[in-house]
Tab-separated table of C-alpha atoms in Angstrom:
chain	number	residue	atom	x	y	z
A	826	MET	CA	-11.003	-18.031	18.405
A	827	GLN	CA	-7.366	-17.919	17.298
A	828	GLN	CA	-6.616	-14.732	19.158
A	829	GLN	CA	-7.431	-16.253	22.525
A	830	ARG	CA	-4.813	-18.973	21.951
A	831	ARG	CA	-2.033	-16.595	20.957
A	832	HIS	CA	-0.184	-14.186	23.181
A	833	ASN	CA	1.517	-11.106	21.796
A	834	PRO	CA	4.361	-10.087	24.101
A	835	TYR	CA	4.713	-6.650	22.456
A	836	PRO	CA	2.146	-4.126	23.674
A	837	LEU	CA	0.721	-1.498	21.355
A	838	THR	CA	2.453	1.789	22.040
A	839	TRP	CA	2.201	5.319	20.712
A	840	GLU	CA	5.194	5.260	18.334
A	841	ILE	CA	3.583	3.438	15.411
A	842	PRO	CA	0.349	5.473	15.348
A	843	LEU	CA	2.374	8.692	15.647
A	844	ALA	CA	4.610	7.666	12.727
A	845	VAL	CA	1.558	6.839	10.620
A	846	LEU	CA	-0.084	10.160	11.493
A	847	LEU	CA	3.079	12.107	10.650
A	848	GLY	CA	3.355	10.214	7.368
A	849	VAL	CA	-0.225	11.096	6.438
A	850	VAL	CA	0.314	14.754	7.351
A	851	LEU	CA	3.486	14.892	5.238
A	852	VAL	CA	1.762	13.271	2.262
A	853	LEU	CA	-1.103	15.766	2.464
A	854	PHE	CA	1.336	18.654	3.008
A	855	TYR	CA	3.341	17.795	-0.091
A	856	GLY	CA	0.083	17.062	-1.929
A	857	LEU	CA	-0.867	20.714	-1.440
A	858	HIS	CA	2.254	21.835	-3.279
A	859	ALA	CA	1.853	19.061	-5.866
A	860	GLY	CA	-1.695	20.284	-6.578
A	861	ARG	CA	-0.411	23.824	-7.072
A	862	GLY	CA	2.374	22.533	-9.341
A	863	LEU	CA	-0.196	20.576	-11.326
A	864	ALA	CA	-2.348	23.685	-11.729
A	865	ILE	CA	0.599	25.731	-12.978
A	866	TRP	CA	1.628	22.928	-15.324
A	867	LEU	CA	-1.911	22.590	-16.722
A	868	ALA	CA	-2.026	26.355	-17.258
A	869	GLY	CA	1.001	25.978	-19.535
A	870	TYR	CA	3.754	27.491	-17.382
A	871	GLY	CA	5.688	24.281	-16.678
A	872	TRP	CA	6.229	22.438	-13.425
A	873	HIS	CA	7.272	24.625	-10.497
A	874	TRP	CA	8.044	23.671	-6.902
A	875	PRO	CA	8.523	26.131	-4.018
A	876	THR	CA	11.930	26.890	-2.648
A	877	PRO	CA	12.880	24.766	0.385
A	878	THR	CA	12.734	27.757	2.716
A	879	ALA	CA	9.206	28.599	1.559
A	880	LEU	CA	7.639	25.140	1.846
A	881	VAL	CA	5.820	25.942	5.086
A	882	SER	CA	5.482	29.709	4.831
A	883	SER	CA	3.802	29.514	1.416
A	884	ILE	CA	0.915	27.315	2.581
A	885	PRO	CA	-1.526	30.163	3.425
A	886	GLY	CA	-0.921	31.757	0.018
A	887	VAL	CA	-1.344	28.464	-1.824
A	888	VAL	CA	-4.558	27.671	0.041
A	889	ALA	CA	-5.820	31.161	-0.852
A	890	GLY	CA	-5.298	30.266	-4.529
A	891	ASP	CA	-2.157	32.302	-5.249
A	892	PRO	CA	-0.025	30.394	-7.797
A	893	HIS	CA	2.991	32.651	-7.061
A	894	ALA	CA	3.226	31.915	-3.308
A	895	GLY	CA	6.582	30.463	-2.325
A	896	LEU	CA	8.041	30.322	-5.819
A	897	ALA	CA	11.272	32.007	-6.778
A	898	ASP	CA	10.935	35.519	-8.181
A	899	GLY	CA	10.344	35.432	-11.930
A	900	ALA	CA	9.383	31.748	-11.999
A	901	LEU	CA	5.952	32.698	-13.333
A	902	PRO	CA	4.883	35.706	-15.385
A	903	ALA	CA	3.238	38.466	-13.343
A	904	GLY	CA	-0.254	37.865	-14.727
A	905	ALA	CA	-0.145	34.054	-14.586
A	906	THR	CA	-3.303	32.494	-13.229
A	907	ALA	CA	-4.163	28.854	-12.749
A	908	PRO	CA	-7.045	26.819	-11.273
A	909	VAL	CA	-5.039	26.264	-8.095
A	910	LEU	CA	-7.810	25.321	-5.673
A	911	VAL	CA	-9.416	22.829	-8.052
A	912	CYS	CA	-6.115	21.062	-8.674
A	913	ILE	CA	-5.269	21.064	-4.964
A	914	ILE	CA	-8.624	19.468	-4.144
A	915	VAL	CA	-8.174	16.835	-6.871
A	916	ALA	CA	-4.616	16.058	-5.746
A	917	GLU	CA	-5.641	15.782	-2.096
A	918	LEU	CA	-8.608	13.530	-2.935
A	919	VAL	CA	-6.383	11.218	-4.968
A	920	LEU	CA	-3.862	11.087	-2.130
A	921	LEU	CA	-6.600	10.444	0.454
A	922	ALA	CA	-7.965	7.604	-1.680
A	923	GLY	CA	-4.477	6.101	-1.858
A	924	ILE	CA	-3.975	6.485	1.885
A	925	THR	CA	-7.360	4.851	2.515
A	926	LEU	CA	-6.547	1.877	0.274
A	927	LEU	CA	-3.153	1.496	1.908
A	928	THR	CA	-4.757	1.644	5.359
A	929	VAL	CA	-7.365	-1.002	4.494
A	930	TRP	CA	-4.686	-3.272	3.054
A	931	GLY	CA	-2.401	-2.793	6.071
A	932	TRP	CA	-5.214	-3.341	8.543
A	933	ALA	CA	-6.199	-6.591	6.833
A	934	ARG	CA	-2.567	-7.713	6.733
A	935	TRP	CA	-1.333	-6.676	10.192
A	936	GLY	CA	-4.435	-5.579	12.119
A	937	PRO	CA	-5.989	-7.400	15.053
A	938	GLY	CA	-8.602	-9.147	12.888
A	939	ARG	CA	-6.125	-10.874	10.584
A	940	ILE	CA	-6.240	-14.628	10.205
A	941	LEU	CA	-3.147	-16.228	11.684
A	942	GLY	CA	-1.563	-19.445	10.545
A	943	MET	CA	-3.434	-19.882	7.267
A	944	ALA	CA	-1.723	-21.357	4.230
A	945	THR	CA	-1.579	-19.417	0.993
A	946	PRO	CA	-3.380	-20.822	-2.069
A	947	THR	CA	-0.008	-21.792	-3.562
A	948	GLN	CA	0.932	-23.755	-0.454
A	949	VAL	CA	-2.438	-25.523	-0.436
A	950	GLU	CA	-2.050	-26.492	-4.102
A	951	HIS	CA	1.430	-27.837	-3.408
A	952	VAL	CA	0.257	-30.080	-0.562
A	953	LEU	CA	-3.359	-30.934	-1.414
A	954	GLY	CA	-3.763	-30.017	-5.061
A	955	VAL	CA	-4.602	-32.187	-8.024
A	956	SER	CA	-1.003	-32.286	-9.245
A	957	ARG	CA	0.179	-33.712	-5.927
A	958	LEU	CA	-2.642	-36.268	-5.855
A	959	ARG	CA	-1.699	-37.432	-9.344
A	960	LYS	CA	1.944	-37.826	-8.312
A	961	VAL	CA	1.096	-40.055	-5.340
A	962	ARG	CA	-1.904	-41.868	-6.801
A	963	HIS	CA	-0.055	-45.221	-6.590
A	964	VAL	CA	0.150	-44.736	-2.812
A	965	ILE	CA	-3.486	-43.702	-2.456
A	966	ARG	CA	-4.956	-46.432	-4.700
A	967	PRO	CA	-2.318	-49.089	-5.337
A	968	ASP	CA	-4.997	-51.424	-6.715
A	969	LEU	CA	-5.848	-49.016	-9.543
A	970	TYR	CA	-2.424	-47.439	-10.132
A	971	PRO	CA	0.387	-49.912	-9.511
A	972	LYS	CA	3.957	-48.675	-9.466
A	973	LYS	CA	5.633	-48.841	-12.848
A	974	ARG	CA	8.173	-51.602	-12.915
A	975	ALA	CA	11.483	-51.243	-14.626
A	976	LEU	CA	11.919	-53.266	-17.799
A	977	ARG	CA	14.319	-56.168	-17.527
């Protein structure tokens, strides 16, 4: 009902969905490396992050379960193993859950089904709440609550 009365002069374009999609891809991309870092850390070898030049080129090795892919030479011992795939899956699931919650919150806040023009509970209490009614009770029922007169 409210949406028919309101006109939005700004049309929906491709820039915002593209930015959201790129943001999700970047979060999942870095989540892959964070999952591998978590696996190495849980295996007791400390936190390791790939070199900047190997961020993209190390993805196939990381997905294959190689904890050494993209790391600097000598960062891990030669025989170091870690549950890489399990930690990657856990990290990605946690990130997807966060993205989903953020999407639901954003859709409720800015999506087309949002309720426009509604007062917040704090604003309602300020205008119509019990505290306000008690303050102006002499106006509402002057017969029961006369104004206090100053002492002479």
